[in-house]
PDB file of C-alpha atoms in Angstrom:
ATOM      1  CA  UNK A   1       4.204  -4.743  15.710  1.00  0.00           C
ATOM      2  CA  UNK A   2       1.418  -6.826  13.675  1.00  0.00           C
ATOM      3  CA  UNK A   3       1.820  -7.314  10.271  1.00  0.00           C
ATOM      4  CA  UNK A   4      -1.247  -5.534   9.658  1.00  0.00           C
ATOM      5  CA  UNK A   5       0.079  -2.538  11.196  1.00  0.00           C
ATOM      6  CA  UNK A   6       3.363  -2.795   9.394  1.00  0.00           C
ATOM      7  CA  UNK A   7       1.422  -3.206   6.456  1.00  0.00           C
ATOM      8  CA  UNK A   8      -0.822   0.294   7.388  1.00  0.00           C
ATOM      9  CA  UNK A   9       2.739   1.905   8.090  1.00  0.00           C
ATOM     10  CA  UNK A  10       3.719   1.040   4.629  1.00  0.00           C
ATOM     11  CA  UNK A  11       0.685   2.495   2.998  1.00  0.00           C
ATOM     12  CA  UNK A  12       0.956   5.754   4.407  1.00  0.00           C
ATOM     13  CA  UNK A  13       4.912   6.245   3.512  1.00  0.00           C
ATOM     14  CA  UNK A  14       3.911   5.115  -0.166  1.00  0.00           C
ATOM     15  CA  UNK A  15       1.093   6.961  -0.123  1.00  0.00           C
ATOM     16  CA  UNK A  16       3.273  10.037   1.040  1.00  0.00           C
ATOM     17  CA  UNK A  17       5.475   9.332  -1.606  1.00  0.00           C
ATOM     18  CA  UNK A  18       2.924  10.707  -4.480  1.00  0.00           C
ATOM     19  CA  UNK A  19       3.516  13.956  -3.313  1.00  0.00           C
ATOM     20  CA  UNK A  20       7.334  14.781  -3.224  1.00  0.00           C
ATOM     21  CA  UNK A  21       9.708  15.052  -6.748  1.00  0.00           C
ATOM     22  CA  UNK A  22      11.459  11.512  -6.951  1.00  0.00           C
ATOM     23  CA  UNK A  23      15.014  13.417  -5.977  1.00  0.00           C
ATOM     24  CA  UNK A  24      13.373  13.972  -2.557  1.00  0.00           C
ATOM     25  CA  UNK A  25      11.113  10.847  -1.954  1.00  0.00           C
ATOM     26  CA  UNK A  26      14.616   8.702   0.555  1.00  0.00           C
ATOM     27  CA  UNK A  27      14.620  11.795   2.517  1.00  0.00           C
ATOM     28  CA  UNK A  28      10.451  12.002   3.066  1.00  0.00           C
ATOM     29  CA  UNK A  29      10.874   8.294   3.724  1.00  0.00           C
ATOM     30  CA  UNK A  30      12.773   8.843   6.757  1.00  0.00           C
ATOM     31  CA  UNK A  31      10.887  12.127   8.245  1.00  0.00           C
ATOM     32  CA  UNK A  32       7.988   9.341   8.378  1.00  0.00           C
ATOM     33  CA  UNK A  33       9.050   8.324  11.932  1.00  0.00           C
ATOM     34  CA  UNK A  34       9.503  11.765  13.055  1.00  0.00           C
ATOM     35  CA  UNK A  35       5.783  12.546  12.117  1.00  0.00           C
ATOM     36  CA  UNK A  36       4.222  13.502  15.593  1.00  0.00           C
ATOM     37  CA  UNK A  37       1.212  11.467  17.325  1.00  0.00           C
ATOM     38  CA  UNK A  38      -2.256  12.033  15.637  1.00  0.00           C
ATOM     39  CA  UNK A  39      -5.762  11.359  17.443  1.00  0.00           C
ATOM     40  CA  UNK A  40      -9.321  12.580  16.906  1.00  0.00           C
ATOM     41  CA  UNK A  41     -11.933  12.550  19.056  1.00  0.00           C
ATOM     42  CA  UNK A  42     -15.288  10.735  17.491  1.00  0.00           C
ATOM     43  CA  UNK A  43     -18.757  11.595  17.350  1.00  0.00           C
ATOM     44  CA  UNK A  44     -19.739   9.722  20.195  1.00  0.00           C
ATOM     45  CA  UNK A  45     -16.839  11.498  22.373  1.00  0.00           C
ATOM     46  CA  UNK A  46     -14.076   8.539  21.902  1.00  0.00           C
ATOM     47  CA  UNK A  47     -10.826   9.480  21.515  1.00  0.00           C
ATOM     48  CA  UNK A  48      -8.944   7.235  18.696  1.00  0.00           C
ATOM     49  CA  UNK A  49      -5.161   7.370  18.084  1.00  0.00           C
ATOM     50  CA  UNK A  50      -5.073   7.541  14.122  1.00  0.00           C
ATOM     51  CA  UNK A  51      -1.329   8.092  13.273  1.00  0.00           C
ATOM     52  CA  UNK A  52       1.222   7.156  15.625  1.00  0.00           C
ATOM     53  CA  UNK A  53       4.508   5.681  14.764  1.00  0.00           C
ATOM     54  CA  UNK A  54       6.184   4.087  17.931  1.00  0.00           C
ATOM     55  CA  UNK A  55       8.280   1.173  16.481  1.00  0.00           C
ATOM     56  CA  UNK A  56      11.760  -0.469  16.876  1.00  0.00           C
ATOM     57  CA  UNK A  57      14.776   0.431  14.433  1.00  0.00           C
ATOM     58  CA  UNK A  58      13.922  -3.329  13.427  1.00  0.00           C
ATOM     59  CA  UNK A  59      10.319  -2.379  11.913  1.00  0.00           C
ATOM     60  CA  UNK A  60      11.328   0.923  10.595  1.00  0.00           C
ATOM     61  CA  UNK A  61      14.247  -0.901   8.520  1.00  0.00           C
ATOM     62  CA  UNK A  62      11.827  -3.269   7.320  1.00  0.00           C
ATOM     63  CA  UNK A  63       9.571  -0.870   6.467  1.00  0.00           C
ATOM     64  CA  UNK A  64      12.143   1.535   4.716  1.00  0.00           C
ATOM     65  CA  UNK A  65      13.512  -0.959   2.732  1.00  0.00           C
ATOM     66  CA  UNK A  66      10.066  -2.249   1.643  1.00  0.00           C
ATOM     67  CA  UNK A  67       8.428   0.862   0.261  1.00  0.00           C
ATOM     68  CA  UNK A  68      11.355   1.590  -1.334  1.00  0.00           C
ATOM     69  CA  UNK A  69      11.368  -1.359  -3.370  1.00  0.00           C
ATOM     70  CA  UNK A  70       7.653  -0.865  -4.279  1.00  0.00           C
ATOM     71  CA  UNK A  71       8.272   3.133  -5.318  1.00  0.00           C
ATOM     72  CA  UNK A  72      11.333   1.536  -7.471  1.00  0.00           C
ATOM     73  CA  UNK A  73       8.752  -0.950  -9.183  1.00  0.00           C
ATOM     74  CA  UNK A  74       5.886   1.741  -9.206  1.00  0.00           C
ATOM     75  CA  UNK A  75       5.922   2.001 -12.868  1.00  0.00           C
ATOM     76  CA  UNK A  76       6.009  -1.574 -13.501  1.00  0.00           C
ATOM     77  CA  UNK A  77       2.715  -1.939 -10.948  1.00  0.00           C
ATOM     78  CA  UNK A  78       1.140   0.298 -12.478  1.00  0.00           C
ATOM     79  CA  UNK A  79       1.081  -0.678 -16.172  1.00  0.00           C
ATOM     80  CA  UNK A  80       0.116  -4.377 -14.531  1.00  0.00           C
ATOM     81  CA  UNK A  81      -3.051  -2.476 -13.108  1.00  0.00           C
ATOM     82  CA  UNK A  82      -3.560  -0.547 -16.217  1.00  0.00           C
ATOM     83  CA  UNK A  83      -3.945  -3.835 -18.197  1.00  0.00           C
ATOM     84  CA  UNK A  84      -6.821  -5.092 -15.850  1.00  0.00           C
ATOM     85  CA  UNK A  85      -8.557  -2.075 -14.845  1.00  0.00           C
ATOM     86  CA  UNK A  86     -11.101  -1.651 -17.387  1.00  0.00           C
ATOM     87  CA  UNK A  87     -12.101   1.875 -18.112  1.00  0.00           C
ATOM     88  CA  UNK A  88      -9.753   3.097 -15.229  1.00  0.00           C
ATOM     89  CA  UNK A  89      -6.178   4.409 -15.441  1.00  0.00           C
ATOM     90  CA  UNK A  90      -3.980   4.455 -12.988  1.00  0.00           C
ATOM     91  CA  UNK A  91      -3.676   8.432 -13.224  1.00  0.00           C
ATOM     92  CA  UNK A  92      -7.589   8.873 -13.104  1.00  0.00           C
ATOM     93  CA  UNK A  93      -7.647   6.914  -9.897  1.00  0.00           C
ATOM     94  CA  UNK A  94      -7.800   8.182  -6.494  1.00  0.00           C
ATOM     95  CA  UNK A  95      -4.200   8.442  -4.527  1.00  0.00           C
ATOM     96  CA  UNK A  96      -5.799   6.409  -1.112  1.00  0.00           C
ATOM     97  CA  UNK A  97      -7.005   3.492  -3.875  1.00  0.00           C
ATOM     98  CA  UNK A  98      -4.037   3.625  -6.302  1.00  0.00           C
ATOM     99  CA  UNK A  99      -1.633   2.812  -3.560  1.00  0.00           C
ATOM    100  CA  UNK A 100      -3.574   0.408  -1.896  1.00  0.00           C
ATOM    101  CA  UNK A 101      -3.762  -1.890  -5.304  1.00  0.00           C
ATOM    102  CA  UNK A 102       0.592  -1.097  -6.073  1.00  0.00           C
ATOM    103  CA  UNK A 103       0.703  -2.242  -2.670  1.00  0.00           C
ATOM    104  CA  UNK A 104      -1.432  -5.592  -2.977  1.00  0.00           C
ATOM    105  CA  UNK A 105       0.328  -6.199  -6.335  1.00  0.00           C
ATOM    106  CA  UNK A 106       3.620  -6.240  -4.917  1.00  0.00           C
ATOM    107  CA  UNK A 107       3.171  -8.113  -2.246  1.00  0.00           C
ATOM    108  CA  UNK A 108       1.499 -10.373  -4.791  1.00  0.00           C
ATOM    109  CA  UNK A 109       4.111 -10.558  -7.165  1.00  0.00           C
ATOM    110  CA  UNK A 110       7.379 -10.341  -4.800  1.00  0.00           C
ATOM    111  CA  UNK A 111       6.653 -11.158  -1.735  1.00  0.00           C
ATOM    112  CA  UNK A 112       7.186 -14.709  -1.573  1.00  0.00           C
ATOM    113  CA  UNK A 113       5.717 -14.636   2.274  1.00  0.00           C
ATOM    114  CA  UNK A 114       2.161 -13.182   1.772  1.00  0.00           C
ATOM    115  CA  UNK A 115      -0.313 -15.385  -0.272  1.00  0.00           C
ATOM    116  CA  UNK A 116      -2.840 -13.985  -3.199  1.00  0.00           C
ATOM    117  CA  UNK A 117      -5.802 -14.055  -0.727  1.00  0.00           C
ATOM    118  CA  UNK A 118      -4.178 -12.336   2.188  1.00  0.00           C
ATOM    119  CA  UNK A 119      -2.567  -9.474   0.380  1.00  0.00           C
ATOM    120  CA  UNK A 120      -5.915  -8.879  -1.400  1.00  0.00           C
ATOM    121  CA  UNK A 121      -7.795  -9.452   1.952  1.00  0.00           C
ATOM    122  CA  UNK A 122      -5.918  -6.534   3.556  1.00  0.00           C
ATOM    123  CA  UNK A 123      -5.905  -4.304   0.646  1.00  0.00           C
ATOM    124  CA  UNK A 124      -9.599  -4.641   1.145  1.00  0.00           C
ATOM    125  CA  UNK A 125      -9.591  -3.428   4.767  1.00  0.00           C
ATOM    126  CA  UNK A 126      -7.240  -0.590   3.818  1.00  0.00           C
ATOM    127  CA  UNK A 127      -9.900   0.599   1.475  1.00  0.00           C
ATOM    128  CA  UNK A 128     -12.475   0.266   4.038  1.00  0.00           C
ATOM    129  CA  UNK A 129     -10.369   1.996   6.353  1.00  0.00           C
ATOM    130  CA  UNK A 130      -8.682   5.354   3.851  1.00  0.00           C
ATOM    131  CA  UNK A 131     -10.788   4.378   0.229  1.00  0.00           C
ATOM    132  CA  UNK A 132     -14.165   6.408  -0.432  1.00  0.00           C
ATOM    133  CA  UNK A 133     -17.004   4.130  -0.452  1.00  0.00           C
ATOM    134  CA  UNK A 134     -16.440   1.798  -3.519  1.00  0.00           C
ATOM    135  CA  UNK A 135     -13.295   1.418  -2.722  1.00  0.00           C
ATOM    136  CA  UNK A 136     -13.151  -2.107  -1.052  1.00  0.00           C
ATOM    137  CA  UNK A 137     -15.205  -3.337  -4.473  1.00  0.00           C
ATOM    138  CA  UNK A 138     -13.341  -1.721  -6.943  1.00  0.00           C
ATOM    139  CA  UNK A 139     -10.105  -2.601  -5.380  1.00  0.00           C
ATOM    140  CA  UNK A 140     -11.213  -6.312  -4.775  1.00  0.00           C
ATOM    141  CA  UNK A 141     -12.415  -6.596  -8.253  1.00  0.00           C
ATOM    142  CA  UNK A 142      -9.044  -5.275 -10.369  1.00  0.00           C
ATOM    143  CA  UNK A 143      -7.207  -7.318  -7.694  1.00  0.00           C
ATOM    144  CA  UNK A 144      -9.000 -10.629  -8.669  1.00  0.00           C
ATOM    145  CA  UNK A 145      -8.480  -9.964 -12.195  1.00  0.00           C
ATOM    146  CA  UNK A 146      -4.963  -9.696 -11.461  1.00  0.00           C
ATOM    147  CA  UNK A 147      -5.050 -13.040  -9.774  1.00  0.00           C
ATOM    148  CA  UNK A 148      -6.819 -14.757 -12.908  1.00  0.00           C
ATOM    149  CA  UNK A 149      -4.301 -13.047 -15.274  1.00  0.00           C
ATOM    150  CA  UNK A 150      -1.856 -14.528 -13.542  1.00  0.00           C
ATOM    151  CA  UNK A 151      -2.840 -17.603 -12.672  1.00  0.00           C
ATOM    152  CA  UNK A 152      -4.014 -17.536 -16.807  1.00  0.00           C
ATOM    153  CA  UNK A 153      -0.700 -16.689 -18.257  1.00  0.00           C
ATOM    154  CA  UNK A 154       1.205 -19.534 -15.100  1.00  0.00           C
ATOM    155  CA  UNK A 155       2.575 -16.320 -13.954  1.00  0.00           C
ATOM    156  CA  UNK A 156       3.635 -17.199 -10.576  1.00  0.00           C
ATOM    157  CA  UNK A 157       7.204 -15.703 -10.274  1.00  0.00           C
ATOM    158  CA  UNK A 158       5.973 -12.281 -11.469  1.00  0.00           C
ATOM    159  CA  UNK A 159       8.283 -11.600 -14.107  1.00  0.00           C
ATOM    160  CA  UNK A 160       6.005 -10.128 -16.289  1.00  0.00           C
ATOM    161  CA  UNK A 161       5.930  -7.488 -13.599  1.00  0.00           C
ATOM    162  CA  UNK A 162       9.241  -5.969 -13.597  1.00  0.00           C
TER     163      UNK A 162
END
């Protein structure tokens, strides 16, 4: 499995994640790879697979582990995007946008494998892809004022995050 798709995976479980008590998100975690096959058929009379989670015990480890780790740090993510996101809250944004920038951040701050312009990059195309329409802006633009706090403050180990 691409990163990219790992990467979509991990979306959608955080995502999920907003909608269960905190006692009951582990358990929601794991139905994720029971979730059945999901397709649609386009205007033009395509048919497009748009949920379908066929993956080694390998990626679904990998993918547990990770979103857990982000929905332990959520609060921490989100005060970071508070700070930056001028005349926005975190609880006044939409679900699909909020979770795409807690995931960015994260992989910003503590994942030592993905660099700034990647993790922003695909945050980008997740907006395109489940965001309304000003998503990929808005999401690109409290993302790169993320990066210059950081980079203004020689935050590199994102300590200030936790």
């Amino acid at each position: 499995m691409t990163r990219r798709e790992l990467r979509e995976h991990c979306f959608k479980m955080l995502f999920c994640t907003n909608f269960y008590p905190a006692e009951e998100a582990g358990e929601q975690l794991e139905r994720y790879f029971e979730t059945p096959e999901e397709d649609e058929t386009t205007p033009e009379g395509v048919s497009q697979i748009l949920h379908q989670v066929d993956m080694d015990e390998k990626d679904q480890a990998y993918l547990l582990k990770k979103t857990k780790a982000m929905a332990e740090h959520v609060t921490g993510l989100d005060a970071r995007i508070n700070e930056v996101a001028q005349g926005w809250k975190t609880s006044r944004m939409g679900k699909a946008e909020l979770t795409i920038l807690r995931l960015a951040l994260y992989e910003m701050v503590y994942d030592d494998e993905i660099p700034e312009k990647v993790a922003i990059n695909e945050a980008v195309e997740l907006a395109k892809k489940f965001g309304g329409e000003d998503a990929p802006s808005f999401i690109n633009g409290v993302l790169a004022k993320l990066v210059k706090e950081r980079s203004d403050s020689g935050d590199k180990t994102g300590a200030a995050g936790q």
